[in-house]
PDB file of C-alpha atoms in Angstrom:
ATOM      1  CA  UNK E   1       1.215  58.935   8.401  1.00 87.00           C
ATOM      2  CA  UNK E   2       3.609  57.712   5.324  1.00 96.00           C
ATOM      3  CA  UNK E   3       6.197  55.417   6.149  1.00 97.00           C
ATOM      4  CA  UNK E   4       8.114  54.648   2.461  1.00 98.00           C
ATOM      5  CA  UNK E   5       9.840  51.553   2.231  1.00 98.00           C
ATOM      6  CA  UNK E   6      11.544  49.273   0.060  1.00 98.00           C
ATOM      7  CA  UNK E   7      10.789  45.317  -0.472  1.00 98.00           C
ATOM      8  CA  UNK E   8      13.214  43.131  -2.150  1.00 98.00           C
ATOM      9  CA  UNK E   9      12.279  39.591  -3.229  1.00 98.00           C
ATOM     10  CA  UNK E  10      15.287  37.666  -3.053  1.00 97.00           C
ATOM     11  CA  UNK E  11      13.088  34.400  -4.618  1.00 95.00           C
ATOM     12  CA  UNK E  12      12.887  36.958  -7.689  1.00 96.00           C
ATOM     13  CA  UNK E  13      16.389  38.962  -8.040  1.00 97.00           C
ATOM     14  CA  UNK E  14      18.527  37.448 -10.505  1.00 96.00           C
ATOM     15  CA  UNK E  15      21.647  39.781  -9.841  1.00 96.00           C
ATOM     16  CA  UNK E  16      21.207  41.266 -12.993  1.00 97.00           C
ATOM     17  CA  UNK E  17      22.794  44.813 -12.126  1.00 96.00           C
ATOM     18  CA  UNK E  18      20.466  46.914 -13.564  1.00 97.00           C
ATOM     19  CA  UNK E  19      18.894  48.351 -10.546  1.00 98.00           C
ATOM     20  CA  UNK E  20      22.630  49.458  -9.857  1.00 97.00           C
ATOM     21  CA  UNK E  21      23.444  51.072 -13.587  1.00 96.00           C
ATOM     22  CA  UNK E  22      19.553  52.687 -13.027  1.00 97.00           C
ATOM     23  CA  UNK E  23      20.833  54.179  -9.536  1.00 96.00           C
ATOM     24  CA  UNK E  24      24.484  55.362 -11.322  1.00 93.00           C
ATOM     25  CA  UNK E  25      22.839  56.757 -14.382  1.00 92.00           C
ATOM     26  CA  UNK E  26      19.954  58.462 -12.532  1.00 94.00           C
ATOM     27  CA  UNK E  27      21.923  60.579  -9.640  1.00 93.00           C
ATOM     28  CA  UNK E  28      25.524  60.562 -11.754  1.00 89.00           C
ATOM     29  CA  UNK E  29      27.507  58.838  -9.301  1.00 90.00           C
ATOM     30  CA  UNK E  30      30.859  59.071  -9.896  1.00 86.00           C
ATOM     31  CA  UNK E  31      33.726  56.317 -10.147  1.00 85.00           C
ATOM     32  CA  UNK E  32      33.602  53.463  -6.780  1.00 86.00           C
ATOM     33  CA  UNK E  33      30.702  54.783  -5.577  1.00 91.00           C
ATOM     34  CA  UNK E  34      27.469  52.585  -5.731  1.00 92.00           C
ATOM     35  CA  UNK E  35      24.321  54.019  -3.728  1.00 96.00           C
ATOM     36  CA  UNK E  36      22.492  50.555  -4.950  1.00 97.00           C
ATOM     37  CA  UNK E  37      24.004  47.593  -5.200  1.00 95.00           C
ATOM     38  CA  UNK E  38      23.805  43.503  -5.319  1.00 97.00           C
ATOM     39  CA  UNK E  39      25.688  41.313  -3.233  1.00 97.00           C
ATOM     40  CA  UNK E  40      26.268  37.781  -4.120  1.00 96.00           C
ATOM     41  CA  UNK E  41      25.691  35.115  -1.785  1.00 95.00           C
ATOM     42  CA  UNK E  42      26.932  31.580  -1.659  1.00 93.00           C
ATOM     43  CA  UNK E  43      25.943  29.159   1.608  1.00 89.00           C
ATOM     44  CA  UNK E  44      25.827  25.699   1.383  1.00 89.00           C
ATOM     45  CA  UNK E  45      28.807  22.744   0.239  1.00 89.00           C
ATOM     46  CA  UNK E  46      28.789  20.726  -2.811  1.00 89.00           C
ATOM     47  CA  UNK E  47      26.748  19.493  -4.419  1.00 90.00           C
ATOM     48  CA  UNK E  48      24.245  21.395  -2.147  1.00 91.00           C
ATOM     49  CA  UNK E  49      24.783  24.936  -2.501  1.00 92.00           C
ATOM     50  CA  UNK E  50      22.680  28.150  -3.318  1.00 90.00           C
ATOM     51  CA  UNK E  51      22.958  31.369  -4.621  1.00 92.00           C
ATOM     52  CA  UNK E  52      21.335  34.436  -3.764  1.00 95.00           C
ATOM     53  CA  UNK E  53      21.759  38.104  -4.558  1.00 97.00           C
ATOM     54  CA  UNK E  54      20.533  40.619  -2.532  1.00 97.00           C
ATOM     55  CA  UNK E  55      20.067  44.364  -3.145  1.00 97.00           C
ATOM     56  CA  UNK E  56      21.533  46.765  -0.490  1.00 97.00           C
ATOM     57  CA  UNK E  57      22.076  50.104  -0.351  1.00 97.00           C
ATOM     58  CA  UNK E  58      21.003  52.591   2.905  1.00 98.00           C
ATOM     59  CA  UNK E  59      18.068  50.872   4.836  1.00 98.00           C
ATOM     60  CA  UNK E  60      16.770  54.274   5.705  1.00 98.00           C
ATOM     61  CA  UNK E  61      16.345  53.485   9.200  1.00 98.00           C
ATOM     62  CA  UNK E  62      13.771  54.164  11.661  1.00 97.00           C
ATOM     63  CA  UNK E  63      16.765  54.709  14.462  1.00 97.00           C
ATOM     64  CA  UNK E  64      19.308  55.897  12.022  1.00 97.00           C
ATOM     65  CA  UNK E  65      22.715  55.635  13.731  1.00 97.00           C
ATOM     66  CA  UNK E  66      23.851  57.837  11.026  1.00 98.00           C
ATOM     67  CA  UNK E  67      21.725  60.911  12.423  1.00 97.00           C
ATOM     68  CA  UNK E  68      22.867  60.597  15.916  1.00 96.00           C
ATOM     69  CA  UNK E  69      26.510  60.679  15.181  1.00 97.00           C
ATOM     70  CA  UNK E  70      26.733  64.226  12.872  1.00 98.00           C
ATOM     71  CA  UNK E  71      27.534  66.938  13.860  1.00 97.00           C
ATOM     72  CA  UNK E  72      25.980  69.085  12.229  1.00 97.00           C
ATOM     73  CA  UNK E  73      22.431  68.205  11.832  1.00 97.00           C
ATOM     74  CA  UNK E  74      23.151  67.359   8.148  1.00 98.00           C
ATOM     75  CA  UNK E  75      21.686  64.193   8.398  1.00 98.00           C
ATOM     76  CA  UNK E  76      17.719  64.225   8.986  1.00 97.00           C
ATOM     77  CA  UNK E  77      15.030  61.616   9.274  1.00 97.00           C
ATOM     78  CA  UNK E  78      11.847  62.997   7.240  1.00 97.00           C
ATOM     79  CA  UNK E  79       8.825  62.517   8.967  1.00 96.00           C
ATOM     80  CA  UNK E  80       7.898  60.348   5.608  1.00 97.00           C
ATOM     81  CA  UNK E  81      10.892  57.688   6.791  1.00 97.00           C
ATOM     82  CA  UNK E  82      13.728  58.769   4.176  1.00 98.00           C
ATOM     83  CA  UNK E  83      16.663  59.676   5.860  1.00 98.00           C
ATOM     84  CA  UNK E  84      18.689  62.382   3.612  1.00 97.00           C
ATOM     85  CA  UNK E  85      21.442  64.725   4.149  1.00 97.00           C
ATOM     86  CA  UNK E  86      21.921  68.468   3.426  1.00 97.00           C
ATOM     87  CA  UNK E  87      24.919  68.796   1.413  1.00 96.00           C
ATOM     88  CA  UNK E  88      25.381  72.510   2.534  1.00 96.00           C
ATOM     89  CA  UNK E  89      25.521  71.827   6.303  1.00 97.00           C
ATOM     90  CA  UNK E  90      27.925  68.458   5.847  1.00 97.00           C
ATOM     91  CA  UNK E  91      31.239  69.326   6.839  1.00 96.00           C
ATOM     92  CA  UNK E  92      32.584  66.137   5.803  1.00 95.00           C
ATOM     93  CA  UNK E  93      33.878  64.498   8.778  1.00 96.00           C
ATOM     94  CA  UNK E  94      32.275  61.094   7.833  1.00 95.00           C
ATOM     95  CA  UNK E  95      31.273  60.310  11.245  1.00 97.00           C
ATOM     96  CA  UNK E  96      28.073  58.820   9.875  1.00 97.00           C
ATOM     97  CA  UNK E  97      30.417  56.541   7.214  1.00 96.00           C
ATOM     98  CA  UNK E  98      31.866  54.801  10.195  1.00 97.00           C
ATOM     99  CA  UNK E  99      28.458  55.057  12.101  1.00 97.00           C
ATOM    100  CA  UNK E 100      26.130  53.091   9.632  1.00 97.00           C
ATOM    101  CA  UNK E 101      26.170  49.112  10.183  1.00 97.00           C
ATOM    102  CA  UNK E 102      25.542  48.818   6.684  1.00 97.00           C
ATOM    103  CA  UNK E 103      28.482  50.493   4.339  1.00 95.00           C
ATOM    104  CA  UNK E 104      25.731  52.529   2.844  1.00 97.00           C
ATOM    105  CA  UNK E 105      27.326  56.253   2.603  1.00 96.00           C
ATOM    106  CA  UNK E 106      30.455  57.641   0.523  1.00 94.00           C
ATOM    107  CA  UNK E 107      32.572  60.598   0.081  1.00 92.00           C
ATOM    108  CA  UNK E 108      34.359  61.737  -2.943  1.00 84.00           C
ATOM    109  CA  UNK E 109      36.957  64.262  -2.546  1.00 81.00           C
ATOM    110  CA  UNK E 110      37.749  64.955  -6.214  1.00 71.00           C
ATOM    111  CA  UNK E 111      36.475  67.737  -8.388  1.00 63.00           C
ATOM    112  CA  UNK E 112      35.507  66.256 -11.815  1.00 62.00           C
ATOM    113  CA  UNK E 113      35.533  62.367 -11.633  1.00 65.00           C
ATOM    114  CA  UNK E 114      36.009  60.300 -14.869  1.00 70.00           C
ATOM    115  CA  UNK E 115      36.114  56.540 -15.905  1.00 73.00           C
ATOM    116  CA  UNK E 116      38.430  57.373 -18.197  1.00 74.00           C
ATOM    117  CA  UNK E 117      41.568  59.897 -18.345  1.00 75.00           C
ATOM    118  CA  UNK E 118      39.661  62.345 -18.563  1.00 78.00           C
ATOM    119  CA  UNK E 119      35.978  63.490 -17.456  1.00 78.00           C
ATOM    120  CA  UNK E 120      33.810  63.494 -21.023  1.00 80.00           C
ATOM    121  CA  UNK E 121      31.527  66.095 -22.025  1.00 83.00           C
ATOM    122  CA  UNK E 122      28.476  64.398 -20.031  1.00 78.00           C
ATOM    123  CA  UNK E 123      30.207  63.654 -16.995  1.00 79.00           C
ATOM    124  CA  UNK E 124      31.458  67.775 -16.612  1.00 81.00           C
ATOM    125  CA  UNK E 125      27.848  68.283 -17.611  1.00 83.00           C
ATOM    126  CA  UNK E 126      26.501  66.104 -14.794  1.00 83.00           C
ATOM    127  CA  UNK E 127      29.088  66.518 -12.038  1.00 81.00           C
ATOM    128  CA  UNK E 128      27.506  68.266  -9.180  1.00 86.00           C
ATOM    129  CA  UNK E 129      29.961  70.094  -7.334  1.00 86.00           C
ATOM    130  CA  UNK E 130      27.871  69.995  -3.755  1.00 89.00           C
ATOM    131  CA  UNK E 131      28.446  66.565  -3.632  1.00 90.00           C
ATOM    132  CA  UNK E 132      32.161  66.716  -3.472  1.00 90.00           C
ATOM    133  CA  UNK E 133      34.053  66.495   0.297  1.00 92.00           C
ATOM    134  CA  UNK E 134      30.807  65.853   1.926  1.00 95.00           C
ATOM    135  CA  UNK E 135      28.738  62.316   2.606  1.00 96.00           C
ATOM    136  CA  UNK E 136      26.815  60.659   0.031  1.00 96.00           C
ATOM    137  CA  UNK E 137      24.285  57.925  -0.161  1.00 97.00           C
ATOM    138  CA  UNK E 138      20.991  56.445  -1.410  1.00 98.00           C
ATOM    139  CA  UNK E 139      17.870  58.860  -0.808  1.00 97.00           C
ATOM    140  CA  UNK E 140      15.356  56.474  -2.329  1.00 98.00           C
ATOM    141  CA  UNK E 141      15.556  59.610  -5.402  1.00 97.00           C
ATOM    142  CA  UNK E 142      13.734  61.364  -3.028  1.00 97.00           C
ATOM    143  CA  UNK E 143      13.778  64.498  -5.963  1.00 96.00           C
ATOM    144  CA  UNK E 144      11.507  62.068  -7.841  1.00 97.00           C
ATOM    145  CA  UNK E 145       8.966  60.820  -4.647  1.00 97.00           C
ATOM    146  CA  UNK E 146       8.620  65.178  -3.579  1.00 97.00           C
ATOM    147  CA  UNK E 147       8.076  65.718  -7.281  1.00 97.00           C
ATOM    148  CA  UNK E 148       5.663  63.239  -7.648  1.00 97.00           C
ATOM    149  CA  UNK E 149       3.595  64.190  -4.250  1.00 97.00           C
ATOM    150  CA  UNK E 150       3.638  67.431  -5.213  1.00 97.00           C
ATOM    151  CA  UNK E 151       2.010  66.577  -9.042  1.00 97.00           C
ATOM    152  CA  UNK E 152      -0.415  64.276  -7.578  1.00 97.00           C
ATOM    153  CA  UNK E 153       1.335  61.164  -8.210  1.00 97.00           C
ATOM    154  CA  UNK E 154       1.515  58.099  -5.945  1.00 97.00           C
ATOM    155  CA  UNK E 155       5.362  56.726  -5.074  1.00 97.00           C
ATOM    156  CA  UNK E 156       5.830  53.417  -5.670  1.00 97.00           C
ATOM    157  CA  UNK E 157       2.459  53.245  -8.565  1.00 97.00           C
ATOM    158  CA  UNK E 158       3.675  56.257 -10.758  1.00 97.00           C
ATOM    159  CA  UNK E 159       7.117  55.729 -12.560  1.00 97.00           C
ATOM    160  CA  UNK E 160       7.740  59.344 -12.533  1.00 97.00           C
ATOM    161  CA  UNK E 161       7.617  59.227  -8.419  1.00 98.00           C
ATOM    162  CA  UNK E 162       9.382  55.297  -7.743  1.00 98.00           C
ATOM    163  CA  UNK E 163      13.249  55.355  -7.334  1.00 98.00           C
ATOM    164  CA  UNK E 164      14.900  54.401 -10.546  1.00 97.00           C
ATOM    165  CA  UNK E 165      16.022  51.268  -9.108  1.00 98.00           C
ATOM    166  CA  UNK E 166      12.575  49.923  -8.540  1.00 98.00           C
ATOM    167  CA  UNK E 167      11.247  51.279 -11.997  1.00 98.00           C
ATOM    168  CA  UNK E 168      14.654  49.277 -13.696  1.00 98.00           C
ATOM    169  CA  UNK E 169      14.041  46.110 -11.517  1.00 98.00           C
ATOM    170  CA  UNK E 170      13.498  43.728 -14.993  1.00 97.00           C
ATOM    171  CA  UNK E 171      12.339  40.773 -12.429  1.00 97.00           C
ATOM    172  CA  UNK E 172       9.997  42.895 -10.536  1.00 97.00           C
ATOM    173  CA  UNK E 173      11.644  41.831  -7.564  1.00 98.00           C
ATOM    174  CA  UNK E 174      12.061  45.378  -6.187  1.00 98.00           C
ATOM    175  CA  UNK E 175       8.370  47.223  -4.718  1.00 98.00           C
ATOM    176  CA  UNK E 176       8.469  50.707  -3.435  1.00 98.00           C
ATOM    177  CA  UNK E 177       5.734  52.066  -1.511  1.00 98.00           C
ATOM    178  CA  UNK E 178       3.865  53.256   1.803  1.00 98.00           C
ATOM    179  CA  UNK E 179       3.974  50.632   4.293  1.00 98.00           C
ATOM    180  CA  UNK E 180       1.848  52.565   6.364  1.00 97.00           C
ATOM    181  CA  UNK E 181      -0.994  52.422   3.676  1.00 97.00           C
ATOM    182  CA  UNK E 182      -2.433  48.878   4.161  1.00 97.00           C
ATOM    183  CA  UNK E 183      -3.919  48.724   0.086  1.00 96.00           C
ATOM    184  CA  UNK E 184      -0.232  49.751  -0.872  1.00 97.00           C
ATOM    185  CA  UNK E 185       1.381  46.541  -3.037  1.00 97.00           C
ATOM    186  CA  UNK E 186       4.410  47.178  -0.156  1.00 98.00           C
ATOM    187  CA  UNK E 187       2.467  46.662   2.338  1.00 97.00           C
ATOM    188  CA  UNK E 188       0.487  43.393   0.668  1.00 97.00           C
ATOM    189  CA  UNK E 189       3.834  41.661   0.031  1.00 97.00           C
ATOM    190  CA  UNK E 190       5.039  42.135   3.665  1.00 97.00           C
ATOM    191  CA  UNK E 191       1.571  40.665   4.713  1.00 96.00           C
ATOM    192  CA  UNK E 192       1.403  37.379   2.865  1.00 95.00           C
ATOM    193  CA  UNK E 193       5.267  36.414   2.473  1.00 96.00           C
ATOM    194  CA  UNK E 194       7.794  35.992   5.727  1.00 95.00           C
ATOM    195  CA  UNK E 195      10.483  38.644   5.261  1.00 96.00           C
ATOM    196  CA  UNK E 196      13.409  39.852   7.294  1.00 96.00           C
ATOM    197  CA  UNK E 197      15.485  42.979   7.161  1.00 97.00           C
ATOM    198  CA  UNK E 198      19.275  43.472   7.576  1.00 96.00           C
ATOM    199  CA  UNK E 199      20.677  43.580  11.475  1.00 96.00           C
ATOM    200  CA  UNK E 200      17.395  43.833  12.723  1.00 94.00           C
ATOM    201  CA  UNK E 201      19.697  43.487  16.433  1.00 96.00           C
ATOM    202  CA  UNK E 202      21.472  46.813  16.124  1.00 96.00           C
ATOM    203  CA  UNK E 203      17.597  47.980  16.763  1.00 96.00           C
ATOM    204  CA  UNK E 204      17.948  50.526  13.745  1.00 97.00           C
ATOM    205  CA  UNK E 205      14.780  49.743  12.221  1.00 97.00           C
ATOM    206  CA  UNK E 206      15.538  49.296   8.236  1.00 98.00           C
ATOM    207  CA  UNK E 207      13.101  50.673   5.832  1.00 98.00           C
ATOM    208  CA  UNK E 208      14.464  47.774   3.184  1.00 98.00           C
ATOM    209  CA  UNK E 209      12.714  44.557   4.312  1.00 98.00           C
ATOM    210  CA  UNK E 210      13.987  41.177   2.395  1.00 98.00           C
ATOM    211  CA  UNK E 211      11.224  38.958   1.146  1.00 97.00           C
ATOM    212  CA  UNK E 212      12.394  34.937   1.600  1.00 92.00           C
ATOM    213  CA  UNK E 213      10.837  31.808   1.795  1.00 82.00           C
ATOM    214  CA  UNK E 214      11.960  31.543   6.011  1.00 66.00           C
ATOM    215  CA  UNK E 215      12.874  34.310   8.598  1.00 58.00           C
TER     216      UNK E 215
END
């Protein structure tokens, strides 16, 4: 079996952004919409208080509240643990928007989106019109993990089949892989450092686990 995952060491990220301008420039997201992003934490009083940023995006969930809510059947969990959505049977109701515990999905109801007054030459070149009126999220560029299975390459070790994110990470604080393949450098990292993932109550089962120096 293949379970992929993603492991984020929050002793590493420096809230640098790039893993969210990889994401944006990779799938051509348009204006407010982030499928990867970094939140930035403050806890503590002064003089004693921390920082930490934290990647989030969709946790691709082993329970995926998402799937149970549409309609549809537009939203599927693959048997290799990425949950994804079929563009041509979402009928844009955003049931699984309000569903997901984790603000992870978006829906853009405008034809040619634009930073600026008006859409540039790339942006019409890149605007995908399938992704307009129906839900949108983070797929863990799961274009780039079934092209790389299919060439022989190994997600997570091969640049050509690791989400962008992960490739951009510049602290290395981001690790894609198979959690279900014990040599996999996922897999390692969950072994020897305590981790935790996101809501772990709701019982959804996150495929994004949070590598930090306590539970």
């Amino acid at each position: 079996m293949t379970r992929y995952a993603m492991v984020a060491d929050l002793r590493r990220c420096v809230g640098c952004q790039t893993c969210t301008a990889a994401c944006k420039h990779t799938n051509a997201t348009p204006p407010g919409v982030q499928w990867r992003w970094v939140l930035d934490v403050e806890a503590g009083e002064f003089p004693d208080v921390s920082r930490t940023f934290v990647p989030v995006g969709c946790q691709h969930c082993d329970e995926p509240p998402c799937e149970t809510v549409c309609p549809t059947t537009a939203t599927k969990k693959r048997a290799d643990g990425l949950v994804t959505i079929d563009y041509d049977l979402c009928i844009g109701c955003a049931y699984c928007s309000v569903a997901c515990p984790y603000n992870a999905r978006y829906k853009v109801s405008f034809a040619e989106p634009a930073y600026g007054d008006r859409p540039m030459a790339n942006e019409k070149q890149r605007a995908d019109p399938a992704r307009v009126g129906v839900a949108t999220k983070c797929t863990f560029c799961s274009d780039r993990i079934d092209y790389g299975v299919a060439h022989g390459l190994t997600p997570g070790v091969d640049p050509d089949a690791t989400p962008a994110c992960a490739n951009a990470c510049i602290a290395s604080a981001l690790t894609f892989g198979d959690i279900d393949d014990p040599d996999s450098k996922a897999s390692r990292l969950l072994r020897e450092n305590e981790h935790f993932r996101m809501h772990e109550e709701l019982g959804t089962g996150p495929g994004f686990f949070y590598l930090w120096e306590k539970k």
